[in-house]
PDB file of C-alpha atoms in Angstrom:
ATOM      1  CA  UNK A   1       0.000   0.000   0.000  1.00 45.00           C
ATOM      2  CA  UNK A   2       1.392   3.406  -0.964  1.00 52.00           C
ATOM      3  CA  UNK A   3       0.064   5.256   2.115  1.00 70.00           C
ATOM      4  CA  UNK A   4      -0.999   3.591   5.350  1.00 80.00           C
ATOM      5  CA  UNK A   5      -2.070   6.755   7.200  1.00 84.00           C
ATOM      6  CA  UNK A   6      -5.737   6.736   6.226  1.00 87.00           C
ATOM      7  CA  UNK A   7      -6.266   2.931   6.524  1.00 90.00           C
ATOM      8  CA  UNK A   8      -4.712   2.965   9.996  1.00 91.00           C
ATOM      9  CA  UNK A   9      -6.961   5.864  11.045  1.00 90.00           C
ATOM     10  CA  UNK A  10      -9.938   3.906   9.745  1.00 92.00           C
ATOM     11  CA  UNK A  11      -8.728   0.860  11.696  1.00 93.00           C
ATOM     12  CA  UNK A  12      -8.482   2.930  14.901  1.00 93.00           C
ATOM     13  CA  UNK A  13     -12.016   4.259  14.451  1.00 92.00           C
ATOM     14  CA  UNK A  14     -13.388   0.718  14.057  1.00 93.00           C
ATOM     15  CA  UNK A  15     -11.453  -0.353  17.153  1.00 92.00           C
ATOM     16  CA  UNK A  16     -12.800   2.625  19.099  1.00 91.00           C
ATOM     17  CA  UNK A  17     -16.432   1.915  18.224  1.00 92.00           C
ATOM     18  CA  UNK A  18     -16.196  -1.904  17.976  1.00 92.00           C
ATOM     19  CA  UNK A  19     -18.537  -1.653  15.010  1.00 91.00           C
ATOM     20  CA  UNK A  20     -17.922  -1.466  11.285  1.00 91.00           C
ATOM     21  CA  UNK A  21     -21.298   0.160  10.597  1.00 90.00           C
ATOM     22  CA  UNK A  22     -20.942   2.818  13.296  1.00 90.00           C
ATOM     23  CA  UNK A  23     -17.371   3.580  12.227  1.00 90.00           C
ATOM     24  CA  UNK A  24     -18.510   3.958   8.615  1.00 89.00           C
ATOM     25  CA  UNK A  25     -21.269   6.348   9.669  1.00 88.00           C
ATOM     26  CA  UNK A  26     -18.889   8.375  11.822  1.00 85.00           C
ATOM     27  CA  UNK A  27     -16.332   8.593   8.992  1.00 85.00           C
ATOM     28  CA  UNK A  28     -18.915   9.416   6.337  1.00 83.00           C
ATOM     29  CA  UNK A  29     -18.131   6.257   4.361  1.00 85.00           C
ATOM     30  CA  UNK A  30     -20.236   3.392   3.099  1.00 89.00           C
ATOM     31  CA  UNK A  31     -19.966   0.215   5.147  1.00 90.00           C
ATOM     32  CA  UNK A  32     -18.827  -1.752   2.119  1.00 90.00           C
ATOM     33  CA  UNK A  33     -16.203   0.877   1.295  1.00 88.00           C
ATOM     34  CA  UNK A  34     -14.804   0.834   4.824  1.00 91.00           C
ATOM     35  CA  UNK A  35     -14.809  -2.984   4.795  1.00 91.00           C
ATOM     36  CA  UNK A  36     -12.676  -2.941   1.634  1.00 91.00           C
ATOM     37  CA  UNK A  37     -10.217  -0.496   3.231  1.00 90.00           C
ATOM     38  CA  UNK A  38      -9.882  -2.761   6.260  1.00 93.00           C
ATOM     39  CA  UNK A  39      -9.453  -5.831   4.067  1.00 92.00           C
ATOM     40  CA  UNK A  40      -6.657  -4.083   2.138  1.00 91.00           C
ATOM     41  CA  UNK A  41      -4.844  -3.227   5.381  1.00 92.00           C
ATOM     42  CA  UNK A  42      -5.208  -6.794   6.649  1.00 92.00           C
ATOM     43  CA  UNK A  43      -3.921  -8.131   3.311  1.00 91.00           C
ATOM     44  CA  UNK A  44      -0.907  -5.804   3.534  1.00 91.00           C
ATOM     45  CA  UNK A  45      -0.111  -7.065   7.051  1.00 91.00           C
ATOM     46  CA  UNK A  46      -0.939 -10.677   6.260  1.00 92.00           C
ATOM     47  CA  UNK A  47      -2.965 -10.977   9.460  1.00 91.00           C
ATOM     48  CA  UNK A  48      -6.594 -10.355  10.480  1.00 94.00           C
ATOM     49  CA  UNK A  49      -7.062  -7.390  12.780  1.00 94.00           C
ATOM     50  CA  UNK A  50     -10.584  -8.121  13.996  1.00 93.00           C
ATOM     51  CA  UNK A  51     -12.777 -11.039  14.883  1.00 92.00           C
ATOM     52  CA  UNK A  52     -16.399 -10.597  13.774  1.00 87.00           C
ATOM     53  CA  UNK A  53     -18.646 -11.642  16.689  1.00 84.00           C
ATOM     54  CA  UNK A  54     -22.267 -11.213  17.643  1.00 77.00           C
ATOM     55  CA  UNK A  55     -21.187  -8.333  19.878  1.00 80.00           C
ATOM     56  CA  UNK A  56     -19.381  -6.511  17.061  1.00 84.00           C
ATOM     57  CA  UNK A  57     -15.722  -6.219  16.104  1.00 90.00           C
ATOM     58  CA  UNK A  58     -13.122  -7.553  18.559  1.00 92.00           C
ATOM     59  CA  UNK A  59      -9.399  -6.996  18.123  1.00 94.00           C
ATOM     60  CA  UNK A  60      -7.187  -9.933  17.375  1.00 95.00           C
ATOM     61  CA  UNK A  61      -3.765 -10.157  18.970  1.00 94.00           C
ATOM     62  CA  UNK A  62      -2.296  -8.443  15.897  1.00 94.00           C
ATOM     63  CA  UNK A  63      -5.016  -5.806  16.016  1.00 92.00           C
ATOM     64  CA  UNK A  64      -4.352  -5.135  19.698  1.00 94.00           C
ATOM     65  CA  UNK A  65      -0.629  -4.673  19.058  1.00 93.00           C
ATOM     66  CA  UNK A  66      -1.285  -2.312  16.148  1.00 93.00           C
ATOM     67  CA  UNK A  67      -3.770  -0.276  18.175  1.00 92.00           C
ATOM     68  CA  UNK A  68      -1.378  -0.025  21.131  1.00 92.00           C
ATOM     69  CA  UNK A  69       1.382   1.268  18.851  1.00 91.00           C
ATOM     70  CA  UNK A  70      -0.684   3.506  16.550  1.00 90.00           C
ATOM     71  CA  UNK A  71      -3.119   5.200  18.928  1.00 90.00           C
ATOM     72  CA  UNK A  72      -0.544   7.087  21.061  1.00 88.00           C
ATOM     73  CA  UNK A  73       1.365   8.133  17.936  1.00 86.00           C
ATOM     74  CA  UNK A  74      -1.706   9.487  16.167  1.00 83.00           C
ATOM     75  CA  UNK A  75      -2.934  11.176  19.348  1.00 84.00           C
ATOM     76  CA  UNK A  76       0.427  12.970  19.652  1.00 82.00           C
ATOM     77  CA  UNK A  77       0.307  14.028  15.994  1.00 80.00           C
ATOM     78  CA  UNK A  78      -3.283  15.288  16.238  1.00 74.00           C
ATOM     79  CA  UNK A  79      -2.559  17.199  19.449  1.00 72.00           C
ATOM     80  CA  UNK A  80       0.428  18.886  17.842  1.00 71.00           C
ATOM     81  CA  UNK A  81      -1.646  19.843  14.783  1.00 65.00           C
ATOM     82  CA  UNK A  82      -4.195  21.490  17.077  1.00 60.00           C
ATOM     83  CA  UNK A  83      -1.452  23.332  18.974  1.00 61.00           C
ATOM     84  CA  UNK A  84       0.137  24.626  15.779  1.00 59.00           C
ATOM     85  CA  UNK A  85      -3.235  25.704  14.438  1.00 56.00           C
ATOM     86  CA  UNK A  86      -4.073  27.455  17.718  1.00 50.00           C
ATOM     87  CA  UNK A  87      -0.732  29.251  17.777  1.00 52.00           C
ATOM     88  CA  UNK A  88      -0.411  30.277  14.156  1.00 51.00           C
ATOM     89  CA  UNK A  89      -3.958  30.019  12.812  1.00 55.00           C
ATOM     90  CA  UNK A  90      -4.965  29.916   9.173  1.00 57.00           C
ATOM     91  CA  UNK A  91      -3.408  32.506   6.898  1.00 61.00           C
ATOM     92  CA  UNK A  92      -5.494  32.076   3.771  1.00 66.00           C
ATOM     93  CA  UNK A  93      -8.971  31.046   2.716  1.00 80.00           C
ATOM     94  CA  UNK A  94     -12.434  32.582   2.679  1.00 86.00           C
ATOM     95  CA  UNK A  95     -14.140  34.434   5.510  1.00 90.00           C
ATOM     96  CA  UNK A  96     -17.647  35.863   5.539  1.00 93.00           C
ATOM     97  CA  UNK A  97     -18.693  38.347   8.207  1.00 95.00           C
ATOM     98  CA  UNK A  98     -22.255  39.537   8.771  1.00 94.00           C
ATOM     99  CA  UNK A  99     -22.659  42.918  10.452  1.00 95.00           C
ATOM    100  CA  UNK A 100     -25.412  45.244  11.548  1.00 92.00           C
ATOM    101  CA  UNK A 101     -25.553  48.365   9.394  1.00 88.00           C
ATOM    102  CA  UNK A 102     -24.365  50.841  12.033  1.00 91.00           C
ATOM    103  CA  UNK A 103     -21.007  49.279  12.997  1.00 91.00           C
ATOM    104  CA  UNK A 104     -19.913  49.341   9.371  1.00 88.00           C
ATOM    105  CA  UNK A 105     -19.323  53.072   9.766  1.00 89.00           C
ATOM    106  CA  UNK A 106     -16.868  53.078  12.660  1.00 90.00           C
ATOM    107  CA  UNK A 107     -15.761  49.685  14.026  1.00 91.00           C
ATOM    108  CA  UNK A 108     -15.693  47.222  11.165  1.00 90.00           C
ATOM    109  CA  UNK A 109     -13.482  49.331   8.896  1.00 87.00           C
ATOM    110  CA  UNK A 110     -10.706  49.445  11.492  1.00 88.00           C
ATOM    111  CA  UNK A 111     -11.169  45.772  12.375  1.00 91.00           C
ATOM    112  CA  UNK A 112     -11.027  44.513   8.796  1.00 90.00           C
ATOM    113  CA  UNK A 113      -8.157  46.832   7.888  1.00 89.00           C
ATOM    114  CA  UNK A 114      -6.034  45.318  10.645  1.00 89.00           C
ATOM    115  CA  UNK A 115      -7.155  41.803   9.832  1.00 88.00           C
ATOM    116  CA  UNK A 116      -6.341  42.103   6.129  1.00 86.00           C
ATOM    117  CA  UNK A 117      -2.971  43.610   7.051  1.00 84.00           C
ATOM    118  CA  UNK A 118      -2.071  40.308   8.704  1.00 82.00           C
ATOM    119  CA  UNK A 119      -4.042  38.025   6.392  1.00 81.00           C
ATOM    120  CA  UNK A 120      -3.544  39.464   2.933  1.00 79.00           C
ATOM    121  CA  UNK A 121      -4.467  36.175   1.230  1.00 81.00           C
ATOM    122  CA  UNK A 122      -7.876  35.859   2.869  1.00 85.00           C
ATOM    123  CA  UNK A 123     -10.920  36.561   0.700  1.00 87.00           C
ATOM    124  CA  UNK A 124     -13.398  38.582   2.760  1.00 88.00           C
ATOM    125  CA  UNK A 125     -17.134  38.895   2.230  1.00 93.00           C
ATOM    126  CA  UNK A 126     -19.061  41.463   4.290  1.00 93.00           C
ATOM    127  CA  UNK A 127     -22.843  41.189   4.597  1.00 93.00           C
ATOM    128  CA  UNK A 128     -24.709  44.163   6.122  1.00 91.00           C
ATOM    129  CA  UNK A 129     -28.053  43.106   7.599  1.00 90.00           C
ATOM    130  CA  UNK A 130     -30.434  43.702  10.484  1.00 88.00           C
ATOM    131  CA  UNK A 131     -29.633  42.083  13.837  1.00 87.00           C
ATOM    132  CA  UNK A 132     -32.058  39.139  13.416  1.00 88.00           C
ATOM    133  CA  UNK A 133     -30.728  38.509   9.918  1.00 91.00           C
ATOM    134  CA  UNK A 134     -27.115  38.529  11.151  1.00 92.00           C
ATOM    135  CA  UNK A 135     -28.017  35.907  13.771  1.00 91.00           C
ATOM    136  CA  UNK A 136     -29.750  33.754  11.161  1.00 92.00           C
ATOM    137  CA  UNK A 137     -26.818  33.949   8.741  1.00 93.00           C
ATOM    138  CA  UNK A 138     -24.342  32.789  11.398  1.00 93.00           C
ATOM    139  CA  UNK A 139     -26.684  30.083  12.717  1.00 91.00           C
ATOM    140  CA  UNK A 140     -27.113  28.602   9.237  1.00 90.00           C
ATOM    141  CA  UNK A 141     -23.407  28.794   8.419  1.00 90.00           C
ATOM    142  CA  UNK A 142     -23.903  31.385   5.684  1.00 93.00           C
ATOM    143  CA  UNK A 143     -21.608  33.725   7.637  1.00 94.00           C
ATOM    144  CA  UNK A 144     -18.616  32.617   9.707  1.00 94.00           C
ATOM    145  CA  UNK A 145     -18.882  35.395  12.289  1.00 95.00           C
ATOM    146  CA  UNK A 146     -21.343  38.167  13.050  1.00 95.00           C
ATOM    147  CA  UNK A 147     -21.375  41.552  14.779  1.00 95.00           C
ATOM    148  CA  UNK A 148     -24.792  42.218  16.234  1.00 92.00           C
ATOM    149  CA  UNK A 149     -26.688  43.879  19.079  1.00 90.00           C
ATOM    150  CA  UNK A 150     -27.041  41.475  21.986  1.00 85.00           C
ATOM    151  CA  UNK A 151     -30.804  41.951  22.224  1.00 72.00           C
ATOM    152  CA  UNK A 152     -31.184  39.862  19.062  1.00 70.00           C
ATOM    153  CA  UNK A 153     -29.124  36.861  20.201  1.00 77.00           C
ATOM    154  CA  UNK A 154     -31.131  34.013  21.682  1.00 76.00           C
ATOM    155  CA  UNK A 155     -29.642  30.815  20.295  1.00 78.00           C
ATOM    156  CA  UNK A 156     -28.065  27.791  21.946  1.00 81.00           C
ATOM    157  CA  UNK A 157     -26.023  27.215  18.787  1.00 86.00           C
ATOM    158  CA  UNK A 158     -24.136  30.498  19.086  1.00 88.00           C
ATOM    159  CA  UNK A 159     -21.314  31.733  21.275  1.00 91.00           C
ATOM    160  CA  UNK A 160     -21.654  35.436  22.113  1.00 91.00           C
ATOM    161  CA  UNK A 161     -18.697  37.659  23.060  1.00 92.00           C
ATOM    162  CA  UNK A 162     -19.376  41.211  24.385  1.00 94.00           C
ATOM    163  CA  UNK A 163     -17.380  43.912  22.587  1.00 94.00           C
ATOM    164  CA  UNK A 164     -18.554  47.424  23.469  1.00 93.00           C
ATOM    165  CA  UNK A 165     -21.572  49.503  24.414  1.00 92.00           C
ATOM    166  CA  UNK A 166     -23.105  51.597  21.638  1.00 90.00           C
ATOM    167  CA  UNK A 167     -24.351  54.850  23.159  1.00 92.00           C
ATOM    168  CA  UNK A 168     -26.990  56.572  21.068  1.00 93.00           C
ATOM    169  CA  UNK A 169     -27.188  60.221  20.059  1.00 93.00           C
ATOM    170  CA  UNK A 170     -29.635  62.401  18.159  1.00 93.00           C
ATOM    171  CA  UNK A 171     -28.705  63.342  14.595  1.00 94.00           C
ATOM    172  CA  UNK A 172     -30.544  66.212  12.891  1.00 93.00           C
ATOM    173  CA  UNK A 173     -30.111  69.433  10.946  1.00 93.00           C
ATOM    174  CA  UNK A 174     -28.420  72.160  12.968  1.00 89.00           C
ATOM    175  CA  UNK A 175     -31.416  74.492  12.503  1.00 89.00           C
ATOM    176  CA  UNK A 176     -33.642  71.875  14.138  1.00 87.00           C
ATOM    177  CA  UNK A 177     -31.446  71.856  17.255  1.00 82.00           C
ATOM    178  CA  UNK A 178     -30.781  75.529  18.063  1.00 70.00           C
ATOM    179  CA  UNK A 179     -28.200  75.892  20.829  1.00 71.00           C
ATOM    180  CA  UNK A 180     -28.991  72.508  22.379  1.00 71.00           C
ATOM    181  CA  UNK A 181     -26.165  70.632  24.052  1.00 74.00           C
ATOM    182  CA  UNK A 182     -28.415  67.612  24.733  1.00 78.00           C
ATOM    183  CA  UNK A 183     -31.965  66.595  23.918  1.00 84.00           C
ATOM    184  CA  UNK A 184     -34.745  64.979  25.947  1.00 84.00           C
ATOM    185  CA  UNK A 185     -36.787  63.286  23.246  1.00 83.00           C
ATOM    186  CA  UNK A 186     -39.709  62.748  25.612  1.00 78.00           C
ATOM    187  CA  UNK A 187     -40.148  66.533  25.803  1.00 81.00           C
ATOM    188  CA  UNK A 188     -39.126  67.308  22.246  1.00 82.00           C
ATOM    189  CA  UNK A 189     -41.505  67.705  19.306  1.00 84.00           C
ATOM    190  CA  UNK A 190     -39.020  66.219  16.833  1.00 88.00           C
ATOM    191  CA  UNK A 191     -40.265  63.383  14.653  1.00 93.00           C
ATOM    192  CA  UNK A 192     -37.916  60.500  13.889  1.00 95.00           C
ATOM    193  CA  UNK A 193     -36.576  58.521  10.962  1.00 96.00           C
ATOM    194  CA  UNK A 194     -36.250  54.926  12.130  1.00 95.00           C
ATOM    195  CA  UNK A 195     -35.278  51.443  11.062  1.00 94.00           C
ATOM    196  CA  UNK A 196     -37.911  48.781  10.249  1.00 93.00           C
ATOM    197  CA  UNK A 197     -39.633  47.107  13.187  1.00 91.00           C
ATOM    198  CA  UNK A 198     -37.460  43.956  13.147  1.00 88.00           C
ATOM    199  CA  UNK A 199     -34.266  45.988  13.715  1.00 91.00           C
ATOM    200  CA  UNK A 200     -32.795  46.096  17.217  1.00 89.00           C
ATOM    201  CA  UNK A 201     -32.567  49.905  17.256  1.00 92.00           C
ATOM    202  CA  UNK A 202     -36.244  50.201  16.328  1.00 93.00           C
ATOM    203  CA  UNK A 203     -37.162  47.880  19.190  1.00 92.00           C
ATOM    204  CA  UNK A 204     -34.986  50.075  21.403  1.00 92.00           C
ATOM    205  CA  UNK A 205     -37.110  53.116  20.480  1.00 92.00           C
ATOM    206  CA  UNK A 206     -40.251  51.135  21.170  1.00 92.00           C
ATOM    207  CA  UNK A 207     -39.050  50.076  24.623  1.00 90.00           C
ATOM    208  CA  UNK A 208     -38.279  53.743  25.355  1.00 89.00           C
ATOM    209  CA  UNK A 209     -41.837  54.764  24.410  1.00 89.00           C
ATOM    210  CA  UNK A 210     -40.696  56.584  21.271  1.00 90.00           C
ATOM    211  CA  UNK A 211     -42.062  54.296  18.570  1.00 90.00           C
ATOM    212  CA  UNK A 212     -44.994  56.572  17.760  1.00 91.00           C
ATOM    213  CA  UNK A 213     -42.530  59.347  16.934  1.00 91.00           C
ATOM    214  CA  UNK A 214     -41.184  57.399  13.943  1.00 95.00           C
ATOM    215  CA  UNK A 215     -42.584  59.169  10.890  1.00 94.00           C
ATOM    216  CA  UNK A 216     -40.466  57.515   8.175  1.00 95.00           C
ATOM    217  CA  UNK A 217     -38.790  54.122   7.945  1.00 95.00           C
ATOM    218  CA  UNK A 218     -35.480  53.398   6.165  1.00 94.00           C
ATOM    219  CA  UNK A 219     -33.389  50.235   6.025  1.00 91.00           C
ATOM    220  CA  UNK A 220     -29.883  51.725   5.884  1.00 91.00           C
ATOM    221  CA  UNK A 221     -27.965  54.414   7.720  1.00 93.00           C
ATOM    222  CA  UNK A 222     -27.302  56.331   4.506  1.00 93.00           C
ATOM    223  CA  UNK A 223     -31.009  56.404   3.673  1.00 94.00           C
ATOM    224  CA  UNK A 224     -31.807  57.626   7.183  1.00 95.00           C
ATOM    225  CA  UNK A 225     -29.271  60.428   6.918  1.00 95.00           C
ATOM    226  CA  UNK A 226     -30.551  61.468   3.508  1.00 95.00           C
ATOM    227  CA  UNK A 227     -34.089  61.678   4.857  1.00 95.00           C
ATOM    228  CA  UNK A 228     -33.005  63.594   7.953  1.00 95.00           C
ATOM    229  CA  UNK A 229     -31.175  66.075   5.735  1.00 95.00           C
ATOM    230  CA  UNK A 230     -34.553  66.988   4.184  1.00 94.00           C
ATOM    231  CA  UNK A 231     -35.949  67.908   7.577  1.00 93.00           C
ATOM    232  CA  UNK A 232     -38.488  65.069   7.698  1.00 93.00           C
ATOM    233  CA  UNK A 233     -37.178  63.861  11.030  1.00 93.00           C
ATOM    234  CA  UNK A 234     -34.147  63.233  13.210  1.00 94.00           C
ATOM    235  CA  UNK A 235     -32.251  59.951  13.649  1.00 94.00           C
ATOM    236  CA  UNK A 236     -31.330  58.078  16.794  1.00 95.00           C
ATOM    237  CA  UNK A 237     -28.053  56.389  15.910  1.00 95.00           C
ATOM    238  CA  UNK A 238     -24.791  55.409  17.642  1.00 94.00           C
ATOM    239  CA  UNK A 239     -22.695  58.357  18.809  1.00 93.00           C
ATOM    240  CA  UNK A 240     -19.714  56.731  17.068  1.00 91.00           C
ATOM    241  CA  UNK A 241     -21.095  57.643  13.638  1.00 91.00           C
ATOM    242  CA  UNK A 242     -18.257  59.831  12.219  1.00 91.00           C
ATOM    243  CA  UNK A 243     -18.868  63.579  12.286  1.00 90.00           C
ATOM    244  CA  UNK A 244     -17.343  64.088   8.781  1.00 90.00           C
ATOM    245  CA  UNK A 245     -20.005  61.772   7.373  1.00 91.00           C
ATOM    246  CA  UNK A 246     -22.731  63.822   9.041  1.00 93.00           C
ATOM    247  CA  UNK A 247     -21.278  67.072   7.720  1.00 91.00           C
ATOM    248  CA  UNK A 248     -21.640  65.694   4.190  1.00 91.00           C
ATOM    249  CA  UNK A 249     -25.370  65.606   4.830  1.00 92.00           C
ATOM    250  CA  UNK A 250     -25.499  68.935   6.690  1.00 94.00           C
ATOM    251  CA  UNK A 251     -26.275  67.168   9.965  1.00 95.00           C
ATOM    252  CA  UNK A 252     -24.988  67.406  13.535  1.00 93.00           C
ATOM    253  CA  UNK A 253     -25.229  65.106  16.527  1.00 92.00           C
ATOM    254  CA  UNK A 254     -26.027  65.856  20.157  1.00 91.00           C
ATOM    255  CA  UNK A 255     -26.227  63.625  23.248  1.00 91.00           C
ATOM    256  CA  UNK A 256     -29.568  62.266  24.436  1.00 89.00           C
ATOM    257  CA  UNK A 257     -30.961  62.561  27.942  1.00 84.00           C
ATOM    258  CA  UNK A 258     -32.029  58.928  27.969  1.00 77.00           C
ATOM    259  CA  UNK A 259     -29.656  56.357  29.502  1.00 72.00           C
ATOM    260  CA  UNK A 260     -31.771  53.494  28.144  1.00 80.00           C
ATOM    261  CA  UNK A 261     -30.922  54.400  24.569  1.00 89.00           C
ATOM    262  CA  UNK A 262     -27.870  52.177  24.240  1.00 89.00           C
ATOM    263  CA  UNK A 263     -27.106  48.691  23.028  1.00 89.00           C
ATOM    264  CA  UNK A 264     -24.287  46.199  23.591  1.00 91.00           C
ATOM    265  CA  UNK A 265     -22.472  45.084  20.440  1.00 93.00           C
ATOM    266  CA  UNK A 266     -21.407  41.435  20.548  1.00 93.00           C
ATOM    267  CA  UNK A 267     -19.547  39.088  18.220  1.00 94.00           C
ATOM    268  CA  UNK A 268     -21.203  35.757  17.508  1.00 94.00           C
ATOM    269  CA  UNK A 269     -19.826  32.497  16.146  1.00 93.00           C
ATOM    270  CA  UNK A 270     -21.195  28.982  16.190  1.00 91.00           C
ATOM    271  CA  UNK A 271     -19.960  26.776  19.025  1.00 87.00           C
ATOM    272  CA  UNK A 272     -18.520  24.306  16.513  1.00 85.00           C
ATOM    273  CA  UNK A 273     -16.195  26.853  14.867  1.00 84.00           C
ATOM    274  CA  UNK A 274     -12.678  25.496  15.319  1.00 79.00           C
ATOM    275  CA  UNK A 275     -10.000  27.152  17.393  1.00 74.00           C
ATOM    276  CA  UNK A 276      -7.470  28.764  15.087  1.00 73.00           C
ATOM    277  CA  UNK A 277     -10.000  29.241  12.307  1.00 83.00           C
ATOM    278  CA  UNK A 278     -10.207  32.565  10.488  1.00 86.00           C
ATOM    279  CA  UNK A 279     -13.426  33.371  12.336  1.00 90.00           C
ATOM    280  CA  UNK A 280     -11.762  32.758  15.723  1.00 89.00           C
ATOM    281  CA  UNK A 281      -8.796  34.912  14.700  1.00 88.00           C
ATOM    282  CA  UNK A 282     -11.097  37.753  13.702  1.00 90.00           C
ATOM    283  CA  UNK A 283     -12.991  37.348  16.979  1.00 91.00           C
ATOM    284  CA  UNK A 284      -9.758  37.661  18.980  1.00 90.00           C
ATOM    285  CA  UNK A 285      -8.815  40.787  17.053  1.00 90.00           C
ATOM    286  CA  UNK A 286     -12.286  42.297  17.593  1.00 92.00           C
ATOM    287  CA  UNK A 287     -11.950  41.708  21.351  1.00 91.00           C
ATOM    288  CA  UNK A 288      -8.508  43.348  21.384  1.00 90.00           C
ATOM    289  CA  UNK A 289      -9.673  46.419  19.449  1.00 88.00           C
ATOM    290  CA  UNK A 290     -12.774  46.892  21.595  1.00 86.00           C
ATOM    291  CA  UNK A 291     -10.642  46.679  24.749  1.00 76.00           C
ATOM    292  CA  UNK A 292      -8.302  49.415  23.465  1.00 63.00           C
ATOM    293  CA  UNK A 293     -11.194  51.687  22.400  1.00 53.00           C
TER     294      UNK A 293
END
């Protein structure tokens, strides 16, 4: 046989499970295909490795000796592969990241710039969605990692890592906010431009008793800013939205007198995402950047 690595690994799986059918299922092989692989290994050694009994597959003396020699060696090799992967991580491949619209304007650009600087051969795909959609994309494996508001995460399949608190501010035309250093929306007559009802920031407005103030709905930050620039209404958006962007629309931002208008941004990955994977590396970098901020 040219290469014994795979047949020996198959042999060890059969020995572990004491069943050809269960080993085949675990390995993703047909039972007949696995049986042929085992037969080839036994022919190469010139000795049977298993006895077929009513209780399953029992090791012969030759099988026991092979298992005793091979199992520690393969365990050492596999452990070292994990250690190397954990330490160095992948350096190339494809990575998809799903984000809520708002963080694309101030956190994600810095995060991805640093990530690409260290992983220039990685092909990145960025998907901007609402919080529930980000959760769904990561749950279904259509995105490797997501950045989302924590209020949308309620899944046993996902691992959630807190990053930073998004404090909200009011964004409007300067003439609509004469000489105001902060605004109490409950006492203001300003109407609002808001996200659709399934968005986390819209639910935030609803929980603050401000949902009836939403006069116009838009799905993106740019659309909200464009509408606010016409004077239709003001926006409640993260205070981290860059001021130069607002100036392009003729808008300014002021703090809000409402401590409840804030949301925690978290990173989410599936529990089964491997250590050392591109998603885990990006998660570690996101944690580091949020700690320094």
